[in-house]
PDB file of C-alpha atoms in Angstrom:
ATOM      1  CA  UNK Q   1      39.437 -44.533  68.406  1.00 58.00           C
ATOM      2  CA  UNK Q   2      37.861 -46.706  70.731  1.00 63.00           C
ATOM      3  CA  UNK Q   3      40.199 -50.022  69.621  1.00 63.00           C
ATOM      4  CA  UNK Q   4      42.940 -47.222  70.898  1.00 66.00           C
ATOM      5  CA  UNK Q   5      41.522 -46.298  73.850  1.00 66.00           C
ATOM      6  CA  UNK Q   6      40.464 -50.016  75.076  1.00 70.00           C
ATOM      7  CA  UNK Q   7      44.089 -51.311  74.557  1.00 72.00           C
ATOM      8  CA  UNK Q   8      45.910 -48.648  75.413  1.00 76.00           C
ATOM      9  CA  UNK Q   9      47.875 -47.958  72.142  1.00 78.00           C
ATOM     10  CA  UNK Q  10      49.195 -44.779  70.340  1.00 83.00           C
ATOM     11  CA  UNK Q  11      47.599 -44.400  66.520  1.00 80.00           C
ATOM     12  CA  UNK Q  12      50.709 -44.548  65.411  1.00 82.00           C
ATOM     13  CA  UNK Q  13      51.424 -48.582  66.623  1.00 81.00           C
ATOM     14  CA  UNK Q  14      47.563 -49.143  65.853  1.00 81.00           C
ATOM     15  CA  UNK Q  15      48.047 -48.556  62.261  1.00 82.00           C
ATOM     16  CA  UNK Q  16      51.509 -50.405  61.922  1.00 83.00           C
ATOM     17  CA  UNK Q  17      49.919 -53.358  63.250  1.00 79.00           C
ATOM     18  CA  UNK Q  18      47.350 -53.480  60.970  1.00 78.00           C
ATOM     19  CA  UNK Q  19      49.175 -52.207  57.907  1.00 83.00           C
ATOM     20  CA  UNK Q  20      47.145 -49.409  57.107  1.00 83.00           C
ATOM     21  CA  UNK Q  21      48.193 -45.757  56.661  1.00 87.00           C
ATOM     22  CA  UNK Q  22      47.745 -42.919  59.133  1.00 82.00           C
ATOM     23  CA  UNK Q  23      46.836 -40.017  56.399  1.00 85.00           C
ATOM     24  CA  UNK Q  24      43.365 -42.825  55.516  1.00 83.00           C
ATOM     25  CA  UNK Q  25      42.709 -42.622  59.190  1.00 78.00           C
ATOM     26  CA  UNK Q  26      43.688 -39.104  59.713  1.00 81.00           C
ATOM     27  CA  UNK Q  27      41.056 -38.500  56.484  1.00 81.00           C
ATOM     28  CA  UNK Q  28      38.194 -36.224  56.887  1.00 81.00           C
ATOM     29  CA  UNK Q  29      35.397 -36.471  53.838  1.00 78.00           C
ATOM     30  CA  UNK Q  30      35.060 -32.488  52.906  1.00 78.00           C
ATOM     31  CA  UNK Q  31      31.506 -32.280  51.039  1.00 76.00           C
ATOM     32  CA  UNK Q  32      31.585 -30.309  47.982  1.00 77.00           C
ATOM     33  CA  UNK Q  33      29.277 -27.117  47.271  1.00 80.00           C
ATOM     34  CA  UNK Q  34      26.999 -28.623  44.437  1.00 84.00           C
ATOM     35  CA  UNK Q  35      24.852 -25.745  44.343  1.00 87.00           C
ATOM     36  CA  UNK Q  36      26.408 -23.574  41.616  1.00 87.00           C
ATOM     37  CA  UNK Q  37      26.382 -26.996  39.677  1.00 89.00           C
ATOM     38  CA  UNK Q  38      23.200 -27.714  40.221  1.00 90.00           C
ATOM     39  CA  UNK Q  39      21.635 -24.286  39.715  1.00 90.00           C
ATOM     40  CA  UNK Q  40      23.764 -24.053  36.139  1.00 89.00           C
ATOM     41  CA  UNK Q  41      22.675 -27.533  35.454  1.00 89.00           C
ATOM     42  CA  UNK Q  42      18.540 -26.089  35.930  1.00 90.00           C
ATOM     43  CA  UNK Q  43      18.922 -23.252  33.953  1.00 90.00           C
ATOM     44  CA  UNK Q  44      20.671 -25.184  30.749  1.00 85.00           C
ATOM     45  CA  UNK Q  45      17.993 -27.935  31.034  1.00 84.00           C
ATOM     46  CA  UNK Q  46      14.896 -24.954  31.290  1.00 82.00           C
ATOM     47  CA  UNK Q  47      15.932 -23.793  28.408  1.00 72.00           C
ATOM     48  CA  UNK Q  48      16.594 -27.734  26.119  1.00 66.00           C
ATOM     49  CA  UNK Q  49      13.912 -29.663  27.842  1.00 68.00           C
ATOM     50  CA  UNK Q  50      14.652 -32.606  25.822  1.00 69.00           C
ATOM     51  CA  UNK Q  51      18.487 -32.836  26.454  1.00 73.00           C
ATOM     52  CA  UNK Q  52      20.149 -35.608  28.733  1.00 81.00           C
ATOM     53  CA  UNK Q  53      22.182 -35.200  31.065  1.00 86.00           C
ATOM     54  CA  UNK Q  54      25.341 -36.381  28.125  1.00 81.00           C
ATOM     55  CA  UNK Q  55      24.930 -33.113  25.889  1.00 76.00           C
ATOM     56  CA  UNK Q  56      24.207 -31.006  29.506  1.00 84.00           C
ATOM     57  CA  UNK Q  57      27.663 -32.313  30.152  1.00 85.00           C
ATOM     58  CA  UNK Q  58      28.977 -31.232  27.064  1.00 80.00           C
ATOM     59  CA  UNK Q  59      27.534 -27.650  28.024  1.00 77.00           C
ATOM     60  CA  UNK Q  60      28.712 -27.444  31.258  1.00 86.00           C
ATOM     61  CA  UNK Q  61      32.333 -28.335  30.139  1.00 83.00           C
ATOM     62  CA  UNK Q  62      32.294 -25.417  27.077  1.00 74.00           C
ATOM     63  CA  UNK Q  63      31.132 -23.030  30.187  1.00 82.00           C
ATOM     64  CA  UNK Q  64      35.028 -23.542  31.378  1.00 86.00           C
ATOM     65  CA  UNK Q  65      33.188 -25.929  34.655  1.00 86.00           C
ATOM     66  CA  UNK Q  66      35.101 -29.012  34.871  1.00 86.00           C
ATOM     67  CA  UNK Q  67      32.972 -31.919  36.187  1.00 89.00           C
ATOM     68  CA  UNK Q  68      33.087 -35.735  36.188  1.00 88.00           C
ATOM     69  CA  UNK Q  69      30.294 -37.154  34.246  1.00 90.00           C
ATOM     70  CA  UNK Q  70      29.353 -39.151  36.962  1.00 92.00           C
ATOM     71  CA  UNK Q  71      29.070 -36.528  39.578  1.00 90.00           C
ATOM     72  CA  UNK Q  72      26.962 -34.177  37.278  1.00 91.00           C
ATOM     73  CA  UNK Q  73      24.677 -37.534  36.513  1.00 92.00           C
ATOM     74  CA  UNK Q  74      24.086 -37.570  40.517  1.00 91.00           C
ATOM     75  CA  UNK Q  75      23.431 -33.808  40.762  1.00 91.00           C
ATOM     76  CA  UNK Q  76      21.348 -34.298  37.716  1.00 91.00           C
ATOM     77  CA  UNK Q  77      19.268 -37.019  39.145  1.00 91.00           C
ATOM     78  CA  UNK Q  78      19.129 -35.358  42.749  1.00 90.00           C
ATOM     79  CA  UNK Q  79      17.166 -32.683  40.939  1.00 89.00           C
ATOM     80  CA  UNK Q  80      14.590 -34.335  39.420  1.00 89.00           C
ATOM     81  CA  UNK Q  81      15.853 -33.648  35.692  1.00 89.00           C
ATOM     82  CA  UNK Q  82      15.136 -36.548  33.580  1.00 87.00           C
ATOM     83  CA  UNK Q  83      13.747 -36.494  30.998  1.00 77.00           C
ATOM     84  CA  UNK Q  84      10.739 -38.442  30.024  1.00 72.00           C
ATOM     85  CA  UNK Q  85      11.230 -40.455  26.893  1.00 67.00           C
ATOM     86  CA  UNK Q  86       8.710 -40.544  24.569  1.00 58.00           C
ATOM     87  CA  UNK Q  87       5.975 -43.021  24.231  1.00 59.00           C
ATOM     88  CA  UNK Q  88       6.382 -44.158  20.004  1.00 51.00           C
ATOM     89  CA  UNK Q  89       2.737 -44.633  18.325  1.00 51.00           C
ATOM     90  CA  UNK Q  90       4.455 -47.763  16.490  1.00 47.00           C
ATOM     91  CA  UNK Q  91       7.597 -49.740  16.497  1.00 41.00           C
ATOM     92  CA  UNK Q  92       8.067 -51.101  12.816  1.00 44.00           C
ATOM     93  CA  UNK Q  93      11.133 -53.456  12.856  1.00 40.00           C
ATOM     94  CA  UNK Q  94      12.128 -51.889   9.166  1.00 40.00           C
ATOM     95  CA  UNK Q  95      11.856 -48.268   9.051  1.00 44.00           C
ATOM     96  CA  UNK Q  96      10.207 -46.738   5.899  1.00 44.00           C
ATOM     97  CA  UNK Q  97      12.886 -43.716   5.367  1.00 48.00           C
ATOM     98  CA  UNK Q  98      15.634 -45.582   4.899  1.00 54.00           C
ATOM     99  CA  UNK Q  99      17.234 -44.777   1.254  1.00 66.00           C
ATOM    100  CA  UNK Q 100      19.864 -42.271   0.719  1.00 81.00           C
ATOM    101  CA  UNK Q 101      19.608 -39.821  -1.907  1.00 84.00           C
ATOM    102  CA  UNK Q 102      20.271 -40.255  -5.800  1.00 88.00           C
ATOM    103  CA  UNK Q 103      23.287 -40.268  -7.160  1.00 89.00           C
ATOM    104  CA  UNK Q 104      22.778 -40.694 -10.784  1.00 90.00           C
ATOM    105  CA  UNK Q 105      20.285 -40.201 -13.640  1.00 92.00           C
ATOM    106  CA  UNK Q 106      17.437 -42.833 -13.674  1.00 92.00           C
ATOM    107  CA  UNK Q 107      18.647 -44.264 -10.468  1.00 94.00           C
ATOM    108  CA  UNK Q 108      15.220 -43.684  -9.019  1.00 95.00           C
ATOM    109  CA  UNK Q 109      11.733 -42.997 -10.007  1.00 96.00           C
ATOM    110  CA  UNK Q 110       9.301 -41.074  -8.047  1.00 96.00           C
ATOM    111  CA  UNK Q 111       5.575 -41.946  -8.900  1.00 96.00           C
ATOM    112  CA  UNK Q 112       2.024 -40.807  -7.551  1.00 95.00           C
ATOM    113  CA  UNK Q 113      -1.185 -39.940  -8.945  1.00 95.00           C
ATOM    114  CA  UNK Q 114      -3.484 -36.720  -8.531  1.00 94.00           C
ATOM    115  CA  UNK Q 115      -7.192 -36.779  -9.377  1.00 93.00           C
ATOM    116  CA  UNK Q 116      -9.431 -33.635 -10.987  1.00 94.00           C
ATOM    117  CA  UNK Q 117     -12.516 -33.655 -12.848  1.00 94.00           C
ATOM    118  CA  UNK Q 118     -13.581 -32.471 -16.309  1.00 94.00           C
ATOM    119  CA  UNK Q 119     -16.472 -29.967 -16.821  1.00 94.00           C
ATOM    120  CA  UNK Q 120     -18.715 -32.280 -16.905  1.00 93.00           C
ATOM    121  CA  UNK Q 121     -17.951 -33.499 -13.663  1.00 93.00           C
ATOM    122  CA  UNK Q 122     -16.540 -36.468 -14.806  1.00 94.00           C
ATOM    123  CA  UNK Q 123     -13.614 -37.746 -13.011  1.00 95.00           C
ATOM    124  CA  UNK Q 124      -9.996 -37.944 -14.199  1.00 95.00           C
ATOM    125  CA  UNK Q 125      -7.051 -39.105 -12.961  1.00 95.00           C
ATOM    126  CA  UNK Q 126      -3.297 -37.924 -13.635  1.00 96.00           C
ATOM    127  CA  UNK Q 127      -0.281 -40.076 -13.237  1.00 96.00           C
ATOM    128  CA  UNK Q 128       2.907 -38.538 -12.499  1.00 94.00           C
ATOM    129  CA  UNK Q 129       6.443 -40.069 -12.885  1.00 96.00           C
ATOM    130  CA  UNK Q 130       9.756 -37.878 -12.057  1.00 96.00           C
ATOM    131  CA  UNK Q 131      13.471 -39.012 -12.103  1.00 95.00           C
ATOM    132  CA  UNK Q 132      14.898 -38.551  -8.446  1.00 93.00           C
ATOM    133  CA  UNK Q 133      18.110 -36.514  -9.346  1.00 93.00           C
ATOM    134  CA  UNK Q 134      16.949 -33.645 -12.188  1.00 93.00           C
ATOM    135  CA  UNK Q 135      13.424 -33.632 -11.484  1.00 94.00           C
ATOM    136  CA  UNK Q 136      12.815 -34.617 -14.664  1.00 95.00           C
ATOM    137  CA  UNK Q 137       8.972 -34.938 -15.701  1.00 96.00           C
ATOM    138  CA  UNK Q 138       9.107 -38.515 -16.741  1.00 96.00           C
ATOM    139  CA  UNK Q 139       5.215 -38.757 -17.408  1.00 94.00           C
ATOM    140  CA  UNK Q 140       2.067 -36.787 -16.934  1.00 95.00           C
ATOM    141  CA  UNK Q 141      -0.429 -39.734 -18.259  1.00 95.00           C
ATOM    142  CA  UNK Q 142      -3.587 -38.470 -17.870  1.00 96.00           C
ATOM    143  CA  UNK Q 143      -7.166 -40.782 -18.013  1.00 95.00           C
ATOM    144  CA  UNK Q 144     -10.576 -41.733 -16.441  1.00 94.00           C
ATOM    145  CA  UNK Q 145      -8.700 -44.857 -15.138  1.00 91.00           C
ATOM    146  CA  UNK Q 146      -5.443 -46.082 -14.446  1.00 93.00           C
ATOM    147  CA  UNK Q 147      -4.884 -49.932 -13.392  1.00 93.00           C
ATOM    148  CA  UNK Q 148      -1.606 -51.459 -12.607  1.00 93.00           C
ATOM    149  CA  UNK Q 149      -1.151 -52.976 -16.115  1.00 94.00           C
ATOM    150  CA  UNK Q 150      -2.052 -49.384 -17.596  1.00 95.00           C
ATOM    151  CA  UNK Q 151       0.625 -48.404 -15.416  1.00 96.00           C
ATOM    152  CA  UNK Q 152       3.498 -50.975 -16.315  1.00 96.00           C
ATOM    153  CA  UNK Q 153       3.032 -49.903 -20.108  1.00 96.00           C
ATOM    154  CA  UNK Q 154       3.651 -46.303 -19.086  1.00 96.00           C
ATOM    155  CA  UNK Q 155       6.935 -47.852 -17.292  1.00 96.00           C
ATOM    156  CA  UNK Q 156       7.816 -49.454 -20.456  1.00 96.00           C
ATOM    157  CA  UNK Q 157       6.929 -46.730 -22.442  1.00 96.00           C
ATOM    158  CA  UNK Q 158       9.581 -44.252 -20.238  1.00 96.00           C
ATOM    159  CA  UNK Q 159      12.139 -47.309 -20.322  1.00 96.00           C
ATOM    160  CA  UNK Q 160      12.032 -47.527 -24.181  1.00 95.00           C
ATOM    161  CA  UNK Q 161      14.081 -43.831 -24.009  1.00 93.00           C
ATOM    162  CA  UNK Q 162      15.679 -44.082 -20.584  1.00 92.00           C
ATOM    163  CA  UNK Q 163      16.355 -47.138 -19.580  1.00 94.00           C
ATOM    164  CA  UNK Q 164      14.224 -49.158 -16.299  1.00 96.00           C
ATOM    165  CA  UNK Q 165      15.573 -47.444 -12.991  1.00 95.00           C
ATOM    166  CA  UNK Q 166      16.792 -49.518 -10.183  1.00 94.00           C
ATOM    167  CA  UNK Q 167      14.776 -48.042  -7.760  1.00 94.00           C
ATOM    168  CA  UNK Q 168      10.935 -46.943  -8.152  1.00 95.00           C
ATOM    169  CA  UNK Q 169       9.558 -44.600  -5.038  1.00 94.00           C
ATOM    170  CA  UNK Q 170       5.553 -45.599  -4.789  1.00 94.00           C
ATOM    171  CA  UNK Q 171       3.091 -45.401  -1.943  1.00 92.00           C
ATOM    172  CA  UNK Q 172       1.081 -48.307  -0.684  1.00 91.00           C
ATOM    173  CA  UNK Q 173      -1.576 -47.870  -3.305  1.00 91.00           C
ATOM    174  CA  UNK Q 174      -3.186 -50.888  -5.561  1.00 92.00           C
ATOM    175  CA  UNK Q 175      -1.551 -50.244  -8.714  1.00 93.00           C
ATOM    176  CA  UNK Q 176       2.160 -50.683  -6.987  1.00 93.00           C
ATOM    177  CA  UNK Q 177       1.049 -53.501  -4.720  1.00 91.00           C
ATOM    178  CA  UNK Q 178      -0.297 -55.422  -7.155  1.00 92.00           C
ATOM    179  CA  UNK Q 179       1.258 -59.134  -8.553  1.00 93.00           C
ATOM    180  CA  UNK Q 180       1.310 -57.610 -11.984  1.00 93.00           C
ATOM    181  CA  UNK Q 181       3.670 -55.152 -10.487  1.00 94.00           C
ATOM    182  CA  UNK Q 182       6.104 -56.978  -8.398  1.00 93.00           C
ATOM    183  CA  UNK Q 183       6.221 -59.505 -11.658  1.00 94.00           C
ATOM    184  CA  UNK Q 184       7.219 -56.536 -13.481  1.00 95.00           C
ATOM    185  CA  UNK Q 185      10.200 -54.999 -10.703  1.00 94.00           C
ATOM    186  CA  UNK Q 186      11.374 -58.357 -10.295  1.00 94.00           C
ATOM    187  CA  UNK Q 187      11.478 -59.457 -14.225  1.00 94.00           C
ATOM    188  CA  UNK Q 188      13.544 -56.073 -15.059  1.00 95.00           C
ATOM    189  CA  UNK Q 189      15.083 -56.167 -11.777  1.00 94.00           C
ATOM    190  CA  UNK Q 190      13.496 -52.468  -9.760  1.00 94.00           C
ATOM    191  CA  UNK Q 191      13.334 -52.749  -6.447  1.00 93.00           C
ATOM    192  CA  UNK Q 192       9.840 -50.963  -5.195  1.00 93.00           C
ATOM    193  CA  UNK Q 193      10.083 -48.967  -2.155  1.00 92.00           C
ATOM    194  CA  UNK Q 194       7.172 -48.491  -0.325  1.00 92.00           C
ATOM    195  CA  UNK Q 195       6.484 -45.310   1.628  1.00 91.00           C
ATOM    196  CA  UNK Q 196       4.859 -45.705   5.243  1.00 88.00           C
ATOM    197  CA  UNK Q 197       1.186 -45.210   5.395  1.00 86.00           C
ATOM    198  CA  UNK Q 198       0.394 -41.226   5.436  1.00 84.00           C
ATOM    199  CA  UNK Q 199       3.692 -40.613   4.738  1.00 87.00           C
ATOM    200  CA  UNK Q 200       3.852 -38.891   2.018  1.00 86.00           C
ATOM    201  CA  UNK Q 201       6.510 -37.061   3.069  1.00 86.00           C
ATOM    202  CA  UNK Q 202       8.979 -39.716   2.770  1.00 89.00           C
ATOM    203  CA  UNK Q 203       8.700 -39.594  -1.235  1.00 90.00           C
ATOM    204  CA  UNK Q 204       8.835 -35.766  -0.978  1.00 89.00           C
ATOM    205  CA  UNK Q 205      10.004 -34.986  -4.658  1.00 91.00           C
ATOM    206  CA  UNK Q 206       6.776 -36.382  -6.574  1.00 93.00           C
ATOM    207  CA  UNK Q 207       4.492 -34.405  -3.739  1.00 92.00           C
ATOM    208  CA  UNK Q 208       6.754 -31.047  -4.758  1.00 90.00           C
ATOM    209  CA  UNK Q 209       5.690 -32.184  -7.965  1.00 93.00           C
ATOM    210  CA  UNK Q 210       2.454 -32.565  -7.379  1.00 92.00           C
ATOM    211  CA  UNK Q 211       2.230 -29.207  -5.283  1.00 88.00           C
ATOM    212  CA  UNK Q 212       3.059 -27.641  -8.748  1.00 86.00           C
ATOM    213  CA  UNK Q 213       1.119 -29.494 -10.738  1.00 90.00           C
ATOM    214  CA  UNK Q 214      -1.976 -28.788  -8.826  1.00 89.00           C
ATOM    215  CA  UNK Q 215      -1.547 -24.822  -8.689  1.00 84.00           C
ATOM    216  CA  UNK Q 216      -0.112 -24.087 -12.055  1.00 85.00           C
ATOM    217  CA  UNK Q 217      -1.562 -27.001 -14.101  1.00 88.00           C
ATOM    218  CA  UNK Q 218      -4.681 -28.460 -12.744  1.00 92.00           C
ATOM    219  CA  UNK Q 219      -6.017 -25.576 -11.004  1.00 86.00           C
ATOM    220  CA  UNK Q 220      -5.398 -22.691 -13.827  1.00 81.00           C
ATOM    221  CA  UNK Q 221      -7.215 -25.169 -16.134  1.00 86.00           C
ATOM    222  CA  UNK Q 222     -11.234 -26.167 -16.877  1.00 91.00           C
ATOM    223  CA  UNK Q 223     -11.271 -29.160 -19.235  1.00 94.00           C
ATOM    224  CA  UNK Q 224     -13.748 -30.037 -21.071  1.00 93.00           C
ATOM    225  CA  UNK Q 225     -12.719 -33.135 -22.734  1.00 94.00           C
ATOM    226  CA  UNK Q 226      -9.807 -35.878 -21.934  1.00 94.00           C
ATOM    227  CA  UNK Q 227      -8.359 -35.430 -25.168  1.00 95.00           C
ATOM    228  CA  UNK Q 228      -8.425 -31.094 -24.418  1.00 95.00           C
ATOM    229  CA  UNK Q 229      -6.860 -32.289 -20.829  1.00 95.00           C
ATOM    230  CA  UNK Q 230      -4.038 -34.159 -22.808  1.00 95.00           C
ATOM    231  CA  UNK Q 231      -3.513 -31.715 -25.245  1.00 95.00           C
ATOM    232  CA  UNK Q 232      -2.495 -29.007 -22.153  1.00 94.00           C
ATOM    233  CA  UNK Q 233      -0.625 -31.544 -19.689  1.00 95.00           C
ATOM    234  CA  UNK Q 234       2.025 -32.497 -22.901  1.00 95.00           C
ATOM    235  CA  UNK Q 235       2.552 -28.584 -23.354  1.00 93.00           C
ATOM    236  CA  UNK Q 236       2.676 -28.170 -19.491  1.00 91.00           C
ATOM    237  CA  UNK Q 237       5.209 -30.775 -19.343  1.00 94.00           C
ATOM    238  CA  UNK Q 238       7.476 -29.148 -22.043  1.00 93.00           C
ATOM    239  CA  UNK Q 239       7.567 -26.280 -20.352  1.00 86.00           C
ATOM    240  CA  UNK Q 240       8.321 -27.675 -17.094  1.00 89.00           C
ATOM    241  CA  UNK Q 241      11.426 -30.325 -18.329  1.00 93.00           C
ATOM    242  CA  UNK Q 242      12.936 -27.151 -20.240  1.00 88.00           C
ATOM    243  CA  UNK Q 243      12.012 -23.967 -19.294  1.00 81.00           C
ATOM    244  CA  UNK Q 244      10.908 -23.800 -15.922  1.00 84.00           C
ATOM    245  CA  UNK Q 245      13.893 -23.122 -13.738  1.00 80.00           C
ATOM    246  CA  UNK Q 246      13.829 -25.439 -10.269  1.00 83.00           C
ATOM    247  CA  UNK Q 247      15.040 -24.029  -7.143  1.00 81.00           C
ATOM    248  CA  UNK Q 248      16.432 -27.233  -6.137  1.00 86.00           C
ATOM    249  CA  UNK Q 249      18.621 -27.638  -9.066  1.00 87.00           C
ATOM    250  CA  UNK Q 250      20.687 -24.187  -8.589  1.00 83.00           C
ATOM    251  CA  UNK Q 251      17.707 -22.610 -10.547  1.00 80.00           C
ATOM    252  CA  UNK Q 252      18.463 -24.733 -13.699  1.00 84.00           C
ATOM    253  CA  UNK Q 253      15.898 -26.322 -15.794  1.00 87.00           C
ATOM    254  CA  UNK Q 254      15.437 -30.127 -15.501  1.00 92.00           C
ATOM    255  CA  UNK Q 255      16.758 -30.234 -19.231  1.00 93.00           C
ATOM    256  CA  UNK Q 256      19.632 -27.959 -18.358  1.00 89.00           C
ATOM    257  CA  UNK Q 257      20.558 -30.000 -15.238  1.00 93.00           C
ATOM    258  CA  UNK Q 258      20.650 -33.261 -17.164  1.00 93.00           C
ATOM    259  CA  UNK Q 259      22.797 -31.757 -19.799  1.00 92.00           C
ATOM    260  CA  UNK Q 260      25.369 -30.447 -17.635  1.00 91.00           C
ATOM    261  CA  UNK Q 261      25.303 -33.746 -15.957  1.00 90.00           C
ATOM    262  CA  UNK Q 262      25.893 -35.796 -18.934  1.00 88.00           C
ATOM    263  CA  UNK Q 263      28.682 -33.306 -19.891  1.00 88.00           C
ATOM    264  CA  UNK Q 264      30.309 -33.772 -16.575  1.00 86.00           C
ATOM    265  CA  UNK Q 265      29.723 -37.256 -16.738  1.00 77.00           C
ATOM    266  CA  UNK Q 266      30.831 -38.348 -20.160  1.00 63.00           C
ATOM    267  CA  UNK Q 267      33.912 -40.639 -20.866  1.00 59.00           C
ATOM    268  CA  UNK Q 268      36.789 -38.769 -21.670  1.00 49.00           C
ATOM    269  CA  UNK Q 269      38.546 -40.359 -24.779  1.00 47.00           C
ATOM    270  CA  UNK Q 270      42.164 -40.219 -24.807  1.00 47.00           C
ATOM    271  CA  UNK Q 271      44.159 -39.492 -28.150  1.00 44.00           C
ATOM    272  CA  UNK Q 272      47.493 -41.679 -28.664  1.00 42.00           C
TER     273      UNK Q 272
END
């Protein structure tokens, strides 16, 4: 206004001369009303205190309120509605959980040991071994020690029937960690994965196992020999493989889901 004013000119001249249009000089910037927005925006992040302002978007729009991402990130920010990521404990460059479920029989084998003690107070010590798909109770190996070579022959032992796995689910303990061990995955070709320390979530079938174990086996039990101890953990087992029924299986026995599997799974032979 003042260029107009000092030469003398009509706005109309003004903005042929310099090529620009009169309705960008006629404009007027109207400020929008962002406090519906922003008071809707408050109230959906009060109640998910750990959304971003993406899935608050995604909120907003299923409300019927249409809003440009960017806008709602300014009225987000304006508010004071970030959210505070997360400090992590530790960063480990290959994450522990990171196997996908079974598919077949003997595709992976869950392992992990429980301790007890005979009347005599003497200490004993329980391997377990389960197959990753049925549940199956591979082994319940039960003595006053257990090394890693002990261990391997129980391996072979279950291989003799079954066949090795290709996968074998262990914690970070001696026996699995040992060089007798990784000679032994990498001579039948297993590949040992290795839960993260305390864990034990991450190989959660053996510690349903165990859970069982402990409260109907163990725990409904006094020993008084190793031999006695065996005697009940190899009648235990027989019950559990085929006629304890498994919630986790469509309440089907371990010996009943492996039979319907190899049913299902058997090659059909075609008659000329």
């Amino acid at each position: 206004m003042r260029a107009l004013q000092a030469h003398n000119i009509s706005e109309r001249r003004a903005c042929w001369l310099v090529g620009c249009p009169r309705p960008t000089v006629q404009y007027v910037a109207k400020p929008k009303d962002d406090a519906a927005l922003r008071a809707e925006l408050e109230t959906l992040a009060a109640a998910h205190v750990r959304w971003g302002y993406r899935k608050l978007h995604v909120m907003v729009r299923r409300k019927g309120i249409v809003v440009n991402h960017k806008r709602l990130r300014r009225i987000y920010c304006a508010a004071g509605l970030q959210v505070r990521p997360r400090k992590k404990r530790h960063v480990r460059y290959a994450r522990g959980l990171t196997t996908t479920a079974p598919t077949r029989l003997n595709q992976r084998w869950c392992v992990d040991f429980l301790h007890d003690r005979l009347l005599t107070r003497r200490r004993i010590r329980a391997l377990h071994a389960v197959d990753g798909l049925s549940r199956w109770n591979l082994a319940l190996e039960i003595d006053h020690w257990l090394n890693s070579r002990r261990v391997i022959r129980i391996f072979d032992t279950i291989a003799a029937e079954r066949g090795y796995p290709s996968e074998l689910r262990v914690d970070n303990g001696p026996e699995f960690t040992s060089l007798a061990m990784l000679r032994w995955a990498a001579d039948h070709d297993v590949e040992l994965l290795f839960i993260d320390p305390g864990k034990p979530i991450q190989n959660a079938h053996i510690e349903s196992f165990n859970s069982r174990a402990r409260d109907e086996f163990f725990n409904a039990h006094a020993f008084r020999s190793l031999a006695e101890a065996r005697c009940a953990a190899a009648e235990w087992r027989a019950e559990y493989n085929e006629l304890r029924p498994h919630s986790a299986l469509g309440n089907r026995t371990p010996q009943e889901y492996e039979d319907q599997y190899i049913n299902c799974n058997a090659p059909q032979i075609q008659v000329a």
